[in-house]
PDB file of C-alpha atoms in Angstrom:
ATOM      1  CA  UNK A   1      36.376 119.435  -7.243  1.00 71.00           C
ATOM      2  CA  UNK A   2      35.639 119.325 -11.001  1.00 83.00           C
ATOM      3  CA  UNK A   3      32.074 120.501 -12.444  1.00 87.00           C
ATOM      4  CA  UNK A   4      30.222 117.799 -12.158  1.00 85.00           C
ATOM      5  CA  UNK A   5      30.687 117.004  -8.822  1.00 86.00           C
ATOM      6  CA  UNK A   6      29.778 120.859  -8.094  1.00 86.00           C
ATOM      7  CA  UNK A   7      26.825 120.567 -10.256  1.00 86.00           C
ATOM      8  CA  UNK A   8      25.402 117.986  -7.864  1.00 87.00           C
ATOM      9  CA  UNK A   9      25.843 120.001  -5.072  1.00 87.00           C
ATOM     10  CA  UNK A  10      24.047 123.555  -6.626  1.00 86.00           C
ATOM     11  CA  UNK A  11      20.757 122.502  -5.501  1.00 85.00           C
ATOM     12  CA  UNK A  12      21.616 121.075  -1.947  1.00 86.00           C
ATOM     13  CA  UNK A  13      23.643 124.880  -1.712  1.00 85.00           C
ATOM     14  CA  UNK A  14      20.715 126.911  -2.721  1.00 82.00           C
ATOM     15  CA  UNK A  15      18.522 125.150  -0.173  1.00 80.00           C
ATOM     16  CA  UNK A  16      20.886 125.488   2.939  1.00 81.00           C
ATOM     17  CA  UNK A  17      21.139 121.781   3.032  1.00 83.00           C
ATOM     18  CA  UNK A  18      25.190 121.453   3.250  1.00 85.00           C
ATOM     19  CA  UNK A  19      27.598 121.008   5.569  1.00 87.00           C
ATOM     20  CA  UNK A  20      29.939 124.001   6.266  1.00 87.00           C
ATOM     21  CA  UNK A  21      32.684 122.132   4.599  1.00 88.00           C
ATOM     22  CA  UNK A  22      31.068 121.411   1.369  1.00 88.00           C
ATOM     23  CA  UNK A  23      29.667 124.644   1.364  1.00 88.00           C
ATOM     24  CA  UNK A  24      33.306 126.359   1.741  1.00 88.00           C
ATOM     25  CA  UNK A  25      34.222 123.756  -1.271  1.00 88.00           C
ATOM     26  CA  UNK A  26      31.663 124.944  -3.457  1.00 87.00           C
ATOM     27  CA  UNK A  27      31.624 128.623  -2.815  1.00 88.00           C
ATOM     28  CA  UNK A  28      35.935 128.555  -3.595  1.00 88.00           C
ATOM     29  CA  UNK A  29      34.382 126.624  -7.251  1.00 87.00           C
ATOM     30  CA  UNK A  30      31.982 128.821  -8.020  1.00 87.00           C
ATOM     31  CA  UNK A  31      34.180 131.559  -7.240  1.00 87.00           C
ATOM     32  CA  UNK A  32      36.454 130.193 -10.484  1.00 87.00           C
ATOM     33  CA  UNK A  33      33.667 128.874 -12.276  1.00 88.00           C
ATOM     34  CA  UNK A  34      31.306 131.078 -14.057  1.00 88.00           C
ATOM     35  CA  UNK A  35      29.057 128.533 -15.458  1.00 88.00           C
ATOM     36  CA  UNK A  36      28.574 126.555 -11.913  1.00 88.00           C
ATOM     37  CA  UNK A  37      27.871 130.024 -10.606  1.00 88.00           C
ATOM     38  CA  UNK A  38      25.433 131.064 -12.944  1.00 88.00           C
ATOM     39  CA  UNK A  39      23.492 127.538 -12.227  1.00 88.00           C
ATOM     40  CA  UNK A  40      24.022 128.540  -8.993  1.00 87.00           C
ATOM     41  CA  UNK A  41      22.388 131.758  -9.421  1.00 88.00           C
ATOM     42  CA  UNK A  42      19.179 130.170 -10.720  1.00 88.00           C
ATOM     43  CA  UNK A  43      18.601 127.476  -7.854  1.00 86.00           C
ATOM     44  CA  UNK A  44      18.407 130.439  -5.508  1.00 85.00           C
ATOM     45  CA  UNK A  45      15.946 132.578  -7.554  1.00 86.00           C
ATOM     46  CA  UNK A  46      13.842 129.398  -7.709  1.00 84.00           C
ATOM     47  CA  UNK A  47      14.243 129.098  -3.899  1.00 79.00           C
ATOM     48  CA  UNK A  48      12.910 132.701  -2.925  1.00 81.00           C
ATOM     49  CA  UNK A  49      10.081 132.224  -5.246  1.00 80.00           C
ATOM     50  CA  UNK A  50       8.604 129.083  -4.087  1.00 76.00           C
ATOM     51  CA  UNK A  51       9.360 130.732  -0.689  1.00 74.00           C
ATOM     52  CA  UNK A  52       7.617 134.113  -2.030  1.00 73.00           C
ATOM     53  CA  UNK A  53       4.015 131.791  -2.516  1.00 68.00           C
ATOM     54  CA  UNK A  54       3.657 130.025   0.167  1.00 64.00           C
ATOM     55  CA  UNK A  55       0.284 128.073   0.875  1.00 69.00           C
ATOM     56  CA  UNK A  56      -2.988 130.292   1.925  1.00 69.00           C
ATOM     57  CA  UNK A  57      -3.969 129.143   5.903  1.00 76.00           C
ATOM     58  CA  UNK A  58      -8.049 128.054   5.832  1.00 76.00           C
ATOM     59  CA  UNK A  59     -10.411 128.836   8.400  1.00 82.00           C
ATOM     60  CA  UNK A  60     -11.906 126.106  10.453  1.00 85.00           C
ATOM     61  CA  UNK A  61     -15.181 126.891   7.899  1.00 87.00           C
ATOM     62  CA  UNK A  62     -13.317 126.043   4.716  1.00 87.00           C
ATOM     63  CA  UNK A  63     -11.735 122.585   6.157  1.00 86.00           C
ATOM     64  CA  UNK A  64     -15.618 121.563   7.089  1.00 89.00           C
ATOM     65  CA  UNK A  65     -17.060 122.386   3.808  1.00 90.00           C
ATOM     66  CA  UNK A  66     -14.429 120.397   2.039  1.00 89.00           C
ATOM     67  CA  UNK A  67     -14.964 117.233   4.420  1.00 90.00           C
ATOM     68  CA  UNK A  68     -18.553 117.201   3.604  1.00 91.00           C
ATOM     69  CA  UNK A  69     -18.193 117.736   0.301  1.00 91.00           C
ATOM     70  CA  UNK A  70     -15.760 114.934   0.092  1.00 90.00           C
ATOM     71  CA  UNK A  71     -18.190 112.461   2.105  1.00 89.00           C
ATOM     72  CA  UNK A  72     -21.076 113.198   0.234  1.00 89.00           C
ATOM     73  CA  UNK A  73     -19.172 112.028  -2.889  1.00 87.00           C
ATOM     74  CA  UNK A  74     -17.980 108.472  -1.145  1.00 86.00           C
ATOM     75  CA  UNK A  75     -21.834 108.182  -0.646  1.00 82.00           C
ATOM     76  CA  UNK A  76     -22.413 108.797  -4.053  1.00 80.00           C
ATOM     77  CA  UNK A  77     -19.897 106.497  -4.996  1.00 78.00           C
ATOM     78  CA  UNK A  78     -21.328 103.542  -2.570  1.00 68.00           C
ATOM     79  CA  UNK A  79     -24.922 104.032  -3.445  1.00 69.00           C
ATOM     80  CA  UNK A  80     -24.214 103.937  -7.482  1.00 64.00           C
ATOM     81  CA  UNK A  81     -26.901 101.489  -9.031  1.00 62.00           C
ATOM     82  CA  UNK A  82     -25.716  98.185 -10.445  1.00 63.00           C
ATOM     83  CA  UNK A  83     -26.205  95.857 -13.373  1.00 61.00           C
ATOM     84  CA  UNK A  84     -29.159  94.095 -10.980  1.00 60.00           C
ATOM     85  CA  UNK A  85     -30.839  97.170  -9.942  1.00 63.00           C
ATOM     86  CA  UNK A  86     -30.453  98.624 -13.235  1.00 61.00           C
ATOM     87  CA  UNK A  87     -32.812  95.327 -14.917  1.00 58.00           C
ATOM     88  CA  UNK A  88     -35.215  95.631 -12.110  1.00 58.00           C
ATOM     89  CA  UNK A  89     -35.793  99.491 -13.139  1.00 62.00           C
ATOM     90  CA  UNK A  90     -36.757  98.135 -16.027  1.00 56.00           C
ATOM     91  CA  UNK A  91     -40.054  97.025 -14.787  1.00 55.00           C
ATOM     92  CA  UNK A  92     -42.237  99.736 -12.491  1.00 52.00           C
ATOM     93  CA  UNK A  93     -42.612  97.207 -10.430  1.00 54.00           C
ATOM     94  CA  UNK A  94     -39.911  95.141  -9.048  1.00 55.00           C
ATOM     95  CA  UNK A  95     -41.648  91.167  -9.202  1.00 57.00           C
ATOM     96  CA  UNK A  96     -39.878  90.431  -5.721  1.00 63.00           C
ATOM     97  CA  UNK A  97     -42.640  87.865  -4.276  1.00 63.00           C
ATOM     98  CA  UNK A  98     -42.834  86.155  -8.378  1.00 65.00           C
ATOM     99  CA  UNK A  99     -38.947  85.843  -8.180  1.00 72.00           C
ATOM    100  CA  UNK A 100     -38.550  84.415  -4.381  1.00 73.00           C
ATOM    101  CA  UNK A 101     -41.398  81.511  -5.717  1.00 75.00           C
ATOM    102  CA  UNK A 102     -39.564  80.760  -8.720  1.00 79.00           C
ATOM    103  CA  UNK A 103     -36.174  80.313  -6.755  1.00 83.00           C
ATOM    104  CA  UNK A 104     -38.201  78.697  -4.616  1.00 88.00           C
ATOM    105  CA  UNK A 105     -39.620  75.867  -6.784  1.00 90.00           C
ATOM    106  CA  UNK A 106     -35.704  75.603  -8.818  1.00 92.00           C
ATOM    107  CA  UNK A 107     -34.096  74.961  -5.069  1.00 90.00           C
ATOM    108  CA  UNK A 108     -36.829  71.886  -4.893  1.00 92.00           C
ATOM    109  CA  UNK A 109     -36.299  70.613  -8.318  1.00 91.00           C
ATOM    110  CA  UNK A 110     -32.539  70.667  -7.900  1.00 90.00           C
ATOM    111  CA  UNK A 111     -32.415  68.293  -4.749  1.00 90.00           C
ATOM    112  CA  UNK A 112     -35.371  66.248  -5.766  1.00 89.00           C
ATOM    113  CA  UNK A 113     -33.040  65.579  -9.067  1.00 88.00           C
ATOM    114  CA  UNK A 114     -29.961  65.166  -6.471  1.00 89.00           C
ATOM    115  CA  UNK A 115     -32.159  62.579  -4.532  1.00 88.00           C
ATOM    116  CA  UNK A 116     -33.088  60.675  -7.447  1.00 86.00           C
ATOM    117  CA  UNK A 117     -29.645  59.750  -9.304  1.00 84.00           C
ATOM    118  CA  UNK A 118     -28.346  59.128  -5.508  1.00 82.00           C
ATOM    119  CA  UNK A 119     -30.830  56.589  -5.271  1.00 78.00           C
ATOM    120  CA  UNK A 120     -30.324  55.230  -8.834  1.00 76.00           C
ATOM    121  CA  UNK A 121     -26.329  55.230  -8.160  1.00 68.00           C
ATOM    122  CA  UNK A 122     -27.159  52.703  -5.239  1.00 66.00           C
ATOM    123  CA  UNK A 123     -29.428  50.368  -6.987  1.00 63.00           C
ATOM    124  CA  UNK A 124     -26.654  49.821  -9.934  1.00 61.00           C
ATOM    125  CA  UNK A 125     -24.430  49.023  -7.616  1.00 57.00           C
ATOM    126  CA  UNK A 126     -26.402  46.059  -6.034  1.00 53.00           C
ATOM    127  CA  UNK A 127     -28.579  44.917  -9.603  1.00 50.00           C
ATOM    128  CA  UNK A 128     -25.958  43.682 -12.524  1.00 48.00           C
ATOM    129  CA  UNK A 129     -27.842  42.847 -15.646  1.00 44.00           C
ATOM    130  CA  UNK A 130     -26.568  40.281 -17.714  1.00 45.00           C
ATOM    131  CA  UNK A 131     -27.024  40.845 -21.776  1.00 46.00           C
ATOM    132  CA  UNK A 132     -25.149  38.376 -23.192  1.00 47.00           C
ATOM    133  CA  UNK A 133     -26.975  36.860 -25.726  1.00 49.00           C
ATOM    134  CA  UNK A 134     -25.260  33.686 -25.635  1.00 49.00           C
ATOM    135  CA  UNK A 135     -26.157  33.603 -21.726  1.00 47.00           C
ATOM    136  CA  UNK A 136     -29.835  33.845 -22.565  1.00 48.00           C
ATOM    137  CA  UNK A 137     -30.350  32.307 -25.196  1.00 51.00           C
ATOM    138  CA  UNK A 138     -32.218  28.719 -24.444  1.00 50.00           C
ATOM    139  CA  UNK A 139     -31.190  25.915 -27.124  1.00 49.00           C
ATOM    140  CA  UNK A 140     -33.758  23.516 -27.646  1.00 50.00           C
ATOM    141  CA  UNK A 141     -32.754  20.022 -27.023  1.00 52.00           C
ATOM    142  CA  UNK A 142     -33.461  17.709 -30.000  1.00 52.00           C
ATOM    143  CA  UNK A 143     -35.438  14.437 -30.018  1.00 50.00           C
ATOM    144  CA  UNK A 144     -32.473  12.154 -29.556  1.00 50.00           C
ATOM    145  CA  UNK A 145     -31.078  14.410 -26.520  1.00 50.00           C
ATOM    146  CA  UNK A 146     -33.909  14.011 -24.520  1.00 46.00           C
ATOM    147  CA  UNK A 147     -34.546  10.517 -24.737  1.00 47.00           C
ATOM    148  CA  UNK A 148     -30.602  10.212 -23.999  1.00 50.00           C
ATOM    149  CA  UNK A 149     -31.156  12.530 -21.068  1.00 50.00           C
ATOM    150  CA  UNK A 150     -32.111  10.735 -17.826  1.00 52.00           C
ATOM    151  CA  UNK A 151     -34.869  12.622 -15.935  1.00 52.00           C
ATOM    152  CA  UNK A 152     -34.564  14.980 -13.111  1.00 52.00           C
ATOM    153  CA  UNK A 153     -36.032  12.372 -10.912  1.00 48.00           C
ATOM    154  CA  UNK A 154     -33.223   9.702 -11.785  1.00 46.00           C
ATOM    155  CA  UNK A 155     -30.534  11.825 -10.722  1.00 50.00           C
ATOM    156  CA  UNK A 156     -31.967  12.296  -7.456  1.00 53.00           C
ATOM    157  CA  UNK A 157     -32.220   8.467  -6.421  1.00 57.00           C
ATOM    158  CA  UNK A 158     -29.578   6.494  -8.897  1.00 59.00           C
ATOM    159  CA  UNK A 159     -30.755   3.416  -7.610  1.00 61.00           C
ATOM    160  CA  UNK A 160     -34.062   3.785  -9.175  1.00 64.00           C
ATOM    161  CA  UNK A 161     -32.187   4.746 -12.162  1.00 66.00           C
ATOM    162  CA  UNK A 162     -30.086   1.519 -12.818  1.00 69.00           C
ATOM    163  CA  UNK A 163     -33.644  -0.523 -12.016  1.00 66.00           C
ATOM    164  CA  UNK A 164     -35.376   1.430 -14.664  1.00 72.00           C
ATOM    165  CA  UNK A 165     -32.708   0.573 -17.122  1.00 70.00           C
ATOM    166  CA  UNK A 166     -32.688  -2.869 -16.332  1.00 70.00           C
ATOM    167  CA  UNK A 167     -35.958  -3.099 -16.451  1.00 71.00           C
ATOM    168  CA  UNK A 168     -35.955  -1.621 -19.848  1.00 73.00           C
ATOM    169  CA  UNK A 169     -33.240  -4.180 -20.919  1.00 71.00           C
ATOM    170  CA  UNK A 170     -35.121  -6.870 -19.763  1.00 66.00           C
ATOM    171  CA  UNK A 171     -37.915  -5.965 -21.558  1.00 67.00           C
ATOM    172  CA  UNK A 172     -35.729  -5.392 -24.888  1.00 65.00           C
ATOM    173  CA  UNK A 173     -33.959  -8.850 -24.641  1.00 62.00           C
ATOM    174  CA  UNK A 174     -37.963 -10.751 -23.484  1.00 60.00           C
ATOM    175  CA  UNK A 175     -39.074  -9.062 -27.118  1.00 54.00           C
ATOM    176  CA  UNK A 176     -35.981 -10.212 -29.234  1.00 53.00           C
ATOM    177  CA  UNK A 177     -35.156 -13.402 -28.298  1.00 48.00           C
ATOM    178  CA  UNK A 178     -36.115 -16.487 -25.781  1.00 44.00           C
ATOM    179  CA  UNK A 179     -36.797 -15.749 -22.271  1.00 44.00           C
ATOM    180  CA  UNK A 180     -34.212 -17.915 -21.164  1.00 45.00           C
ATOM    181  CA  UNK A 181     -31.726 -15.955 -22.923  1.00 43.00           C
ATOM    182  CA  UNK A 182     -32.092 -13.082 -20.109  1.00 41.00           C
ATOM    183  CA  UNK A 183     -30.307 -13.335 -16.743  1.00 44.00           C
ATOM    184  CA  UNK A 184     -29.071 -10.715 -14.608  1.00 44.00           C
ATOM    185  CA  UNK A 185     -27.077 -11.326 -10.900  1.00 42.00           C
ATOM    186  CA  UNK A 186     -29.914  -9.100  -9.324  1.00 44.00           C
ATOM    187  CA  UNK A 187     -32.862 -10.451 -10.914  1.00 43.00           C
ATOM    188  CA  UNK A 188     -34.596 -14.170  -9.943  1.00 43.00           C
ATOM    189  CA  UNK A 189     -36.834 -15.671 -12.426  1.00 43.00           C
ATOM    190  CA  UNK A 190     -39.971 -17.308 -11.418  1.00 45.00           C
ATOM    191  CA  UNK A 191     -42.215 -19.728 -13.572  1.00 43.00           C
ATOM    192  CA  UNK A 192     -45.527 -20.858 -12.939  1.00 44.00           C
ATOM    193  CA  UNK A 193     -47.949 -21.987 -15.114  1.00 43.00           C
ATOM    194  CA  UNK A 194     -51.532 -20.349 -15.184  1.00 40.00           C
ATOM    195  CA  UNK A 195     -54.796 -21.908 -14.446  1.00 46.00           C
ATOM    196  CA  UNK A 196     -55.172 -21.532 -18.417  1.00 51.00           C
ATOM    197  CA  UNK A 197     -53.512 -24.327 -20.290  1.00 59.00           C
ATOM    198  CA  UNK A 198     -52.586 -22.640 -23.516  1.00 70.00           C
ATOM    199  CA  UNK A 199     -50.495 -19.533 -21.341  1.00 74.00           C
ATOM    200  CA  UNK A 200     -47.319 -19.615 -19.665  1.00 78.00           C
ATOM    201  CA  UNK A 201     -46.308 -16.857 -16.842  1.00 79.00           C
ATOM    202  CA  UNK A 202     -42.750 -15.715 -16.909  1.00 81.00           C
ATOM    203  CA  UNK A 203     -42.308 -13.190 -13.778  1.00 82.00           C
ATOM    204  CA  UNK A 204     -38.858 -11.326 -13.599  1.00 82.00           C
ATOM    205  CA  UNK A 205     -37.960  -9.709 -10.601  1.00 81.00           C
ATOM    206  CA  UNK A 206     -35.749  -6.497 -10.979  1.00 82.00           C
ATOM    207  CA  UNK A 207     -33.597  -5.204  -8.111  1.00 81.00           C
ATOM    208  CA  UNK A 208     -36.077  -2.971  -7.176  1.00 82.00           C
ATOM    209  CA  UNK A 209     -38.520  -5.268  -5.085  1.00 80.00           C
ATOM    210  CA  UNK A 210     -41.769  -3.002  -5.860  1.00 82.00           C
ATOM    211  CA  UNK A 211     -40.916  -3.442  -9.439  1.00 84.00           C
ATOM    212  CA  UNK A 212     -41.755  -6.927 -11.227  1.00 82.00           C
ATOM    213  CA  UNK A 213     -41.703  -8.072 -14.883  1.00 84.00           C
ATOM    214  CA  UNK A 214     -44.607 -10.417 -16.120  1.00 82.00           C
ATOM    215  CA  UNK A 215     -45.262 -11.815 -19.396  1.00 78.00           C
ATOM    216  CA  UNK A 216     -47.112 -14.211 -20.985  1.00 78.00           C
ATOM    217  CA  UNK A 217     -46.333 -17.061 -23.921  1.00 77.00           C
ATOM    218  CA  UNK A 218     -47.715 -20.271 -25.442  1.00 77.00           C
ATOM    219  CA  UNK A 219     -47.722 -22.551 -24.068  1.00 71.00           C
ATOM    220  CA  UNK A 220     -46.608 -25.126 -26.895  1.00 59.00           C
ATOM    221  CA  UNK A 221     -43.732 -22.749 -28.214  1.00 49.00           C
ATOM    222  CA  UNK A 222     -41.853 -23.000 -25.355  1.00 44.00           C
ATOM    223  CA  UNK A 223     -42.205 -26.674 -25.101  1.00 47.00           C
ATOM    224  CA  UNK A 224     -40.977 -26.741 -29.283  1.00 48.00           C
ATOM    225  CA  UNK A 225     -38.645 -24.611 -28.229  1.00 49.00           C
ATOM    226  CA  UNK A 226     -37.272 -27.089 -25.350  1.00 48.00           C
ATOM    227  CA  UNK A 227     -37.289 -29.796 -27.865  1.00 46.00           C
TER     228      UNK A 227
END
């Protein structure tokens, strides 16, 4: 074996921790060797003088002192004040019935405001406002719309409505020209003469039976007229 394989072996030697047949290999090298040898030398004075100062035995006294000093200084450890009991020795007083009130009253607030935007959350949901400004807005209908318009009533019962516009026809076409010049397949004209001899009595009957068109003319313009 060379030196460096010896020199990794020295302290294993000096502590009786070989086998016998490294030991034999290492004693023949540092029998050659007088460096190894001297290393040697100094890994067994070590040896004997941590062996020379060994550790001091303690009574059964000693051991319980040191437990109970060690224990009280865990307990000193555990019971060491912390940032909240160091602001509450602030005061010479610690305000422990103040503080529970005022947690108190913040736990109420805080579930009252819960309760409230729950409630809030559910009426959005079932109310949609409309904005739109062209949704509200109301246009005024002009003169000419609303006389164009027929009436709420006249789209309910059509019938009523065609009468009423005959009726207003009839009337038109009595004021502008003769009242032989108006005829209609639902109306039946009627003329009588009235106990007045000056007046004649044109009825018109519309296609509405309750609704009837009278008028009155001289007498002597219709007879002209016939002429």
């Amino acid at each position: 074996m060379n030196c460096p394989d010896v020199e990794k072996l020295i302290p294993l030697y000096s502590g009786d921790d070989l086998d016998p047949k490294q030991t034999r290999i290492v004693e023949q090298h540092l029998d050659s060797c007088e460096n190894c040898r001297n290393q040697a030398r100094g890994f067994e004075q070590s040896a004997l003088w941590l062996k020379s100062n060994a550790s001091p035995e303690f009574d059964d006294a000693t051991f319980l002192q040191l437990r109970q000093a060690v224990r009280l200084e865990i307990a000193q450890i555990q019971t060491k004040p912390g940032f909240g009991d160091w602001i509450f020795s602030l005061w010479p007083h610690r305000p422990a019935p103040a503080l529970s009130a005022a947690a108190i009253i913040i736990l109420i607030a805080a579930l009252s405001l819960i309760i409230f935007r729950s409630s809030t959350d559910k009426n959005s949901n079932l109310i949609t406002v409309v904005s739109d400004p062209a949704i509200n807005r109301q246009e005024k209908p002009s003169p000419t719309d609303a006389l164009q318009a027929p009436p709420k009533a006249a789209l309910r019962n059509p019938k009523k409505t065609i009468a009423r516009k005959e009726e207003r026809l009839a009337i038109n076409q009595i004021g502008s020209s003769a009242p032989t010049d108006i005829t209609g397949p639902k109306s039946e004209e009627k003329t009588e003469t009235t106990s007045s001899n000056n007046m004649l009595r044109i009825e018109l009957q519309t296609a509405d039976p309750n609704i009837r068109i009278i008028w009155f003319t001289p007498k002597k313009e219709t007879q002209n007229d016939s002429k």
